[in-house]
Amino acid sequence: MNETVTTDSQPAAPPSDSIRITRQGKIRYWVKHGLDFFQENLDKPLTLHTSPADVAQSTIPRLISVVEILKREYLKTLDVSAGQLTGLHQYNELQWEQRGEIAADGEDRASTIARALEGKKHPKLTLAPYMKVTLCRKALPGMHEKKDVTYQTPQTRRLSKTTKARLRRKEKAKNVSEGSANVLQVTE
C-alpha cells in the first residue's frame, strides 16, 4: 500500500476519493481505506471502480463484494446513541468498452465490412465490461437523472430489544445524575 510520509514542511496529501479494484489487491485493505475515508470526509462521495477487462478476467464480482462488505461494516460503526441508523447511498454504473477488429478507416474497414456482409468470417467484436460504484452518506443531486445509473437506498440499522432497553437505562441514569447534580447546586 502507498503511504504518505509527512514532515513539518510537507502537508499531508488529501485522501483519495477513488479506489480501483484489481485482481491482486486485498479486500480488507480496500474496506479499511473506505471506512477511514468516511470517518475523515463527512460529505464527500467515495467511488470504487474496475478497469475494462475481458469477461474472464473481470473484477466486477470483487467490486461488488468490497461494496457490500463496506456497507455492512459502515453500519456497525454508526453511533447508535446519536441516532445515526442509516447507511450509505449507492449509485451503480455498468459500462463497457468496445474491442473489435473493425478498422477505423480505409480499405481495411471496407473489406472487413464486406466480409461481414458476405456471411463469411464475421469480424469478432467483444465488449470489455467495467463498473463504477459511488457510495455517499447523503443522496447526490443529479445522479438519479443519469441514464445509465441505478440507485440503491441506504440500509437501516435495526436495534434489538436489549439494545433499546440498554439505551433507555443509560438515558434514564443520565437524567437522574443530571437531576441530582441540579438538586445539589440548588441546595448549596
PDB file of C-alpha atoms in Angstrom:
ATOM      1  CA  MET A   1       0.000   0.000   0.000  1.00  0.00           C
ATOM      2  CA  ASN A   2       1.189   3.507  -0.752  1.00  0.00           C
ATOM      3  CA  GLU A   3       1.634   5.561   2.403  1.00  0.00           C
ATOM      4  CA  THR A   4       2.347   9.268   2.527  1.00  0.00           C
ATOM      5  CA  VAL A   5       5.156  10.374   4.820  1.00  0.00           C
ATOM      6  CA  THR A   6       4.701  13.882   6.134  1.00  0.00           C
ATOM      7  CA  THR A   7       7.148  16.260   7.711  1.00  0.00           C
ATOM      8  CA  ASP A   8       6.597  19.693   9.206  1.00  0.00           C
ATOM      9  CA  SER A   9       7.309  21.378   5.871  1.00  0.00           C
ATOM     10  CA  GLN A  10       5.213  18.971   3.783  1.00  0.00           C
ATOM     11  CA  PRO A  11       1.414  18.941   4.267  1.00  0.00           C
ATOM     12  CA  ALA A  12      -0.421  15.620   4.238  1.00  0.00           C
ATOM     13  CA  ALA A  13      -1.824  14.546   0.895  1.00  0.00           C
ATOM     14  CA  PRO A  14      -5.610  14.756   0.618  1.00  0.00           C
ATOM     15  CA  PRO A  15      -7.352  11.393   0.882  1.00  0.00           C
ATOM     16  CA  SER A  16      -8.183   9.734  -2.392  1.00  0.00           C
ATOM     17  CA  ASP A  17     -11.880   9.655  -3.217  1.00  0.00           C
ATOM     18  CA  SER A  18     -11.492   6.846  -5.742  1.00  0.00           C
ATOM     19  CA  ILE A  19     -10.448   3.212  -5.282  1.00  0.00           C
ATOM     20  CA  ARG A  20      -9.658   0.927  -8.226  1.00  0.00           C
ATOM     21  CA  ILE A  21     -10.417  -2.718  -7.545  1.00  0.00           C
ATOM     22  CA  THR A  22      -7.869  -5.106  -9.077  1.00  0.00           C
ATOM     23  CA  ARG A  23      -7.290  -8.846  -9.056  1.00  0.00           C
ATOM     24  CA  GLN A  24      -4.149  -8.571  -6.942  1.00  0.00           C
ATOM     25  CA  GLY A  25      -5.323  -6.341  -4.072  1.00  0.00           C
ATOM     26  CA  LYS A  26      -6.598  -7.412  -0.677  1.00  0.00           C
ATOM     27  CA  ILE A  27     -10.268  -6.827   0.112  1.00  0.00           C
ATOM     28  CA  ARG A  28      -9.569  -5.936   3.749  1.00  0.00           C
ATOM     29  CA  TYR A  29      -7.316  -3.026   2.698  1.00  0.00           C
ATOM     30  CA  TRP A  30      -9.967  -1.601   0.379  1.00  0.00           C
ATOM     31  CA  VAL A  31     -12.624  -1.905   3.101  1.00  0.00           C
ATOM     32  CA  LYS A  32     -10.321  -0.303   5.701  1.00  0.00           C
ATOM     33  CA  HIS A  33      -9.491   2.548   3.310  1.00  0.00           C
ATOM     34  CA  GLY A  34     -13.199   3.091   2.616  1.00  0.00           C
ATOM     35  CA  LEU A  35     -14.127   3.155   6.317  1.00  0.00           C
ATOM     36  CA  ASP A  36     -11.247   5.552   7.057  1.00  0.00           C
ATOM     37  CA  PHE A  37     -12.411   7.742   4.174  1.00  0.00           C
ATOM     38  CA  PHE A  38     -15.933   8.041   5.604  1.00  0.00           C
ATOM     39  CA  GLN A  39     -14.545   8.808   9.076  1.00  0.00           C
ATOM     40  CA  GLU A  40     -12.488  11.717   7.693  1.00  0.00           C
ATOM     41  CA  ASN A  41     -14.846  13.044   4.979  1.00  0.00           C
ATOM     42  CA  LEU A  42     -18.414  13.537   6.082  1.00  0.00           C
ATOM     43  CA  ASP A  43     -19.961  14.847   2.856  1.00  0.00           C
ATOM     44  CA  LYS A  44     -17.621  13.570   0.144  1.00  0.00           C
ATOM     45  CA  PRO A  45     -18.628  10.572  -2.021  1.00  0.00           C
ATOM     46  CA  LEU A  46     -16.305   7.591  -2.469  1.00  0.00           C
ATOM     47  CA  THR A  47     -16.036   5.940  -5.892  1.00  0.00           C
ATOM     48  CA  LEU A  48     -14.947   2.335  -6.313  1.00  0.00           C
ATOM     49  CA  HIS A  49     -14.329   1.132  -9.857  1.00  0.00           C
ATOM     50  CA  THR A  50     -12.831  -1.588 -12.019  1.00  0.00           C
ATOM     51  CA  SER A  51     -10.926  -1.176 -15.246  1.00  0.00           C
ATOM     52  CA  PRO A  52     -12.087  -2.617 -18.582  1.00  0.00           C
ATOM     53  CA  ALA A  53     -11.014  -6.238 -18.935  1.00  0.00           C
ATOM     54  CA  ASP A  54     -12.009  -9.411 -20.689  1.00  0.00           C
ATOM     55  CA  VAL A  55     -15.028 -11.117 -19.199  1.00  0.00           C
ATOM     56  CA  ALA A  56     -12.849 -13.998 -17.974  1.00  0.00           C
ATOM     57  CA  GLN A  57     -10.642 -11.562 -16.062  1.00  0.00           C
ATOM     58  CA  SER A  58     -13.380  -9.221 -14.844  1.00  0.00           C
ATOM     59  CA  THR A  59     -13.069  -7.796 -11.341  1.00  0.00           C
ATOM     60  CA  ILE A  60     -16.736  -6.781 -11.106  1.00  0.00           C
ATOM     61  CA  PRO A  61     -17.589  -9.619  -8.665  1.00  0.00           C
ATOM     62  CA  ARG A  62     -14.759  -8.447  -6.391  1.00  0.00           C
ATOM     63  CA  LEU A  63     -16.005  -4.878  -6.607  1.00  0.00           C
ATOM     64  CA  ILE A  64     -19.488  -5.961  -5.538  1.00  0.00           C
ATOM     65  CA  SER A  65     -18.046  -7.945  -2.629  1.00  0.00           C
ATOM     66  CA  VAL A  66     -16.000  -4.952  -1.447  1.00  0.00           C
ATOM     67  CA  VAL A  67     -19.017  -2.633  -1.685  1.00  0.00           C
ATOM     68  CA  GLU A  68     -21.317  -4.970   0.263  1.00  0.00           C
ATOM     69  CA  ILE A  69     -18.716  -5.564   2.998  1.00  0.00           C
ATOM     70  CA  LEU A  70     -18.029  -1.829   3.204  1.00  0.00           C
ATOM     71  CA  LYS A  71     -21.738  -1.016   3.569  1.00  0.00           C
ATOM     72  CA  ARG A  72     -22.177  -3.668   6.277  1.00  0.00           C
ATOM     73  CA  GLU A  73     -19.098  -2.576   8.236  1.00  0.00           C
ATOM     74  CA  TYR A  74     -20.109   1.080   7.927  1.00  0.00           C
ATOM     75  CA  LEU A  75     -23.447   0.284   9.597  1.00  0.00           C
ATOM     76  CA  LYS A  76     -21.542  -1.274  12.505  1.00  0.00           C
ATOM     77  CA  THR A  77     -19.529   1.932  13.038  1.00  0.00           C
ATOM     78  CA  LEU A  78     -22.593   4.187  13.378  1.00  0.00           C
ATOM     79  CA  ASP A  79     -23.171   5.841  16.745  1.00  0.00           C
ATOM     80  CA  VAL A  80     -26.466   4.390  17.936  1.00  0.00           C
ATOM     81  CA  SER A  81     -26.810   6.813  20.859  1.00  0.00           C
ATOM     82  CA  ALA A  82     -26.608   9.779  18.464  1.00  0.00           C
ATOM     83  CA  GLY A  83     -29.476   8.370  16.385  1.00  0.00           C
ATOM     84  CA  GLN A  84     -27.419   7.610  13.267  1.00  0.00           C
ATOM     85  CA  LEU A  85     -29.045   4.487  11.902  1.00  0.00           C
ATOM     86  CA  THR A  86     -28.954   4.884   8.097  1.00  0.00           C
ATOM     87  CA  GLY A  87     -26.197   3.545   5.898  1.00  0.00           C
ATOM     88  CA  LEU A  88     -24.692   4.636   2.595  1.00  0.00           C
ATOM     89  CA  HIS A  89     -26.442   5.647  -0.625  1.00  0.00           C
ATOM     90  CA  GLN A  90     -25.189   3.594  -3.585  1.00  0.00           C
ATOM     91  CA  TYR A  91     -25.068   4.596  -7.267  1.00  0.00           C
ATOM     92  CA  ASN A  92     -24.061   1.907  -9.793  1.00  0.00           C
ATOM     93  CA  GLU A  93     -22.832   2.445 -13.342  1.00  0.00           C
ATOM     94  CA  LEU A  94     -22.190  -0.556 -15.582  1.00  0.00           C
ATOM     95  CA  GLN A  95     -20.304   0.407 -18.721  1.00  0.00           C
ATOM     96  CA  TRP A  96     -18.308  -1.299 -21.418  1.00  0.00           C
ATOM     97  CA  GLU A  97     -15.528  -0.617 -23.842  1.00  0.00           C
ATOM     98  CA  GLN A  98     -15.796  -1.996 -27.355  1.00  0.00           C
ATOM     99  CA  ARG A  99     -12.874  -4.028 -28.587  1.00  0.00           C
ATOM    100  CA  GLY A 100     -13.008  -5.496 -32.050  1.00  0.00           C
ATOM    101  CA  GLU A 101     -11.479  -5.998 -35.435  1.00  0.00           C
ATOM    102  CA  ILE A 102     -13.266  -3.295 -37.442  1.00  0.00           C
ATOM    103  CA  ALA A 103     -10.702  -0.850 -38.739  1.00  0.00           C
ATOM    104  CA  ALA A 104     -11.285   2.871 -38.331  1.00  0.00           C
ATOM    105  CA  ASP A 105     -10.808   3.929 -41.942  1.00  0.00           C
ATOM    106  CA  GLY A 106      -9.573   2.981 -45.385  1.00  0.00           C
ATOM    107  CA  GLU A 107      -9.714  -0.257 -47.369  1.00  0.00           C
ATOM    108  CA  ASP A 108      -9.241  -2.361 -44.253  1.00  0.00           C
ATOM    109  CA  ARG A 109     -12.563  -1.139 -42.901  1.00  0.00           C
ATOM    110  CA  ALA A 110     -14.324  -1.599 -46.234  1.00  0.00           C
ATOM    111  CA  SER A 111     -13.032  -5.141 -46.683  1.00  0.00           C
ATOM    112  CA  THR A 112     -13.947  -6.070 -43.102  1.00  0.00           C
ATOM    113  CA  ILE A 113     -17.494  -4.782 -43.579  1.00  0.00           C
ATOM    114  CA  ALA A 114     -17.768  -6.549 -46.957  1.00  0.00           C
ATOM    115  CA  ARG A 115     -16.623  -9.829 -45.340  1.00  0.00           C
ATOM    116  CA  ALA A 116     -19.219  -9.386 -42.610  1.00  0.00           C
ATOM    117  CA  LEU A 117     -21.974  -8.800 -45.158  1.00  0.00           C
ATOM    118  CA  GLU A 118     -20.965 -11.895 -47.160  1.00  0.00           C
ATOM    119  CA  GLY A 119     -21.539 -14.003 -44.104  1.00  0.00           C
ATOM    120  CA  LYS A 120     -18.046 -15.488 -44.021  1.00  0.00           C
ATOM    121  CA  LYS A 121     -15.561 -14.881 -41.236  1.00  0.00           C
ATOM    122  CA  HIS A 122     -17.615 -12.489 -39.150  1.00  0.00           C
ATOM    123  CA  PRO A 123     -15.476  -9.849 -37.510  1.00  0.00           C
ATOM    124  CA  LYS A 124     -15.075 -10.572 -33.852  1.00  0.00           C
ATOM    125  CA  LEU A 125     -16.451  -7.791 -31.689  1.00  0.00           C
ATOM    126  CA  THR A 126     -16.081  -8.013 -27.955  1.00  0.00           C
ATOM    127  CA  LEU A 127     -17.161  -5.791 -25.134  1.00  0.00           C
ATOM    128  CA  ALA A 128     -14.975  -5.293 -22.093  1.00  0.00           C
ATOM    129  CA  PRO A 129     -17.258  -4.523 -19.132  1.00  0.00           C
ATOM    130  CA  TYR A 130     -16.335  -2.354 -16.180  1.00  0.00           C
ATOM    131  CA  MET A 131     -18.285  -0.964 -13.282  1.00  0.00           C
ATOM    132  CA  LYS A 132     -18.247   2.146 -11.124  1.00  0.00           C
ATOM    133  CA  VAL A 133     -19.960   2.328  -7.718  1.00  0.00           C
ATOM    134  CA  THR A 134     -20.326   5.605  -5.832  1.00  0.00           C
ATOM    135  CA  LEU A 135     -21.051   5.488  -2.096  1.00  0.00           C
ATOM    136  CA  CYS A 136     -22.039   8.548  -0.074  1.00  0.00           C
ATOM    137  CA  ARG A 137     -23.737   9.477   3.176  1.00  0.00           C
ATOM    138  CA  LYS A 138     -26.289  11.782   1.550  1.00  0.00           C
ATOM    139  CA  ALA A 139     -28.140  11.430  -1.746  1.00  0.00           C
ATOM    140  CA  LEU A 140     -26.284  13.133  -4.596  1.00  0.00           C
ATOM    141  CA  PRO A 141     -28.367  15.618  -6.579  1.00  0.00           C
ATOM    142  CA  GLY A 142     -28.444  14.936 -10.302  1.00  0.00           C
ATOM    143  CA  MET A 143     -27.335  11.303 -10.085  1.00  0.00           C
ATOM    144  CA  HIS A 144     -30.904   9.973 -10.272  1.00  0.00           C
ATOM    145  CA  GLU A 145     -31.437  11.647 -13.661  1.00  0.00           C
ATOM    146  CA  LYS A 146     -28.437   9.988 -15.329  1.00  0.00           C
ATOM    147  CA  LYS A 147     -29.439   7.381 -17.861  1.00  0.00           C
ATOM    148  CA  ASP A 148     -27.004   4.581 -17.025  1.00  0.00           C
ATOM    149  CA  VAL A 149     -27.060   4.930 -13.235  1.00  0.00           C
ATOM    150  CA  THR A 150     -29.025   2.720 -10.863  1.00  0.00           C
ATOM    151  CA  TYR A 151     -29.662   3.669  -7.250  1.00  0.00           C
ATOM    152  CA  GLN A 152     -29.827   1.594  -4.069  1.00  0.00           C
ATOM    153  CA  THR A 153     -31.338   3.114  -0.948  1.00  0.00           C
ATOM    154  CA  PRO A 154     -29.295   3.016   2.248  1.00  0.00           C
ATOM    155  CA  GLN A 155     -29.782   0.188   4.692  1.00  0.00           C
ATOM    156  CA  THR A 156     -31.194   0.983   8.105  1.00  0.00           C
ATOM    157  CA  ARG A 157     -29.629  -0.428  11.221  1.00  0.00           C
ATOM    158  CA  ARG A 158     -32.234  -2.157  13.338  1.00  0.00           C
ATOM    159  CA  LEU A 159     -31.737  -2.243  17.077  1.00  0.00           C
ATOM    160  CA  SER A 160     -32.533  -5.332  19.103  1.00  0.00           C
ATOM    161  CA  LYS A 161     -34.875  -5.137  22.103  1.00  0.00           C
ATOM    162  CA  THR A 162     -31.962  -5.493  24.508  1.00  0.00           C
ATOM    163  CA  THR A 163     -30.044  -2.644  22.832  1.00  0.00           C
ATOM    164  CA  LYS A 164     -33.106  -0.404  23.016  1.00  0.00           C
ATOM    165  CA  ALA A 165     -33.589  -1.281  26.691  1.00  0.00           C
ATOM    166  CA  ARG A 166     -29.895  -0.636  27.418  1.00  0.00           C
ATOM    167  CA  LEU A 167     -30.131   2.792  25.719  1.00  0.00           C
ATOM    168  CA  ARG A 168     -33.244   3.657  27.737  1.00  0.00           C
ATOM    169  CA  ARG A 169     -31.500   2.664  31.003  1.00  0.00           C
ATOM    170  CA  LYS A 170     -28.456   4.723  30.027  1.00  0.00           C
ATOM    171  CA  GLU A 171     -30.622   7.751  29.223  1.00  0.00           C
ATOM    172  CA  LYS A 172     -32.579   7.338  32.464  1.00  0.00           C
ATOM    173  CA  ALA A 173     -29.359   7.089  34.521  1.00  0.00           C
ATOM    174  CA  LYS A 174     -28.008  10.174  32.745  1.00  0.00           C
ATOM    175  CA  ASN A 175     -31.180  12.126  33.522  1.00  0.00           C
ATOM    176  CA  VAL A 176     -31.124  11.005  37.171  1.00  0.00           C
ATOM    177  CA  SER A 177     -27.469  12.021  37.596  1.00  0.00           C
ATOM    178  CA  GLU A 178     -28.125  15.406  35.959  1.00  0.00           C
ATOM    179  CA  GLY A 179     -31.167  15.898  38.176  1.00  0.00           C
ATOM    180  CA  SER A 180     -29.227  15.093  41.348  1.00  0.00           C
ATOM    181  CA  ALA A 181     -26.438  17.456  40.285  1.00  0.00           C
ATOM    182  CA  ASN A 182     -29.009  20.221  39.814  1.00  0.00           C
ATOM    183  CA  VAL A 183     -30.509  19.485  43.251  1.00  0.00           C
ATOM    184  CA  LEU A 184     -27.033  19.723  44.829  1.00  0.00           C
ATOM    185  CA  GLN A 185     -26.410  23.078  43.185  1.00  0.00           C
ATOM    186  CA  VAL A 186     -29.747  24.456  44.374  1.00  0.00           C
ATOM    187  CA  THR A 187     -29.250  23.355  48.000  1.00  0.00           C
ATOM    188  CA  GLU A 188     -25.784  24.843  48.312  1.00  0.00           C
TER     189      GLU A 188
END
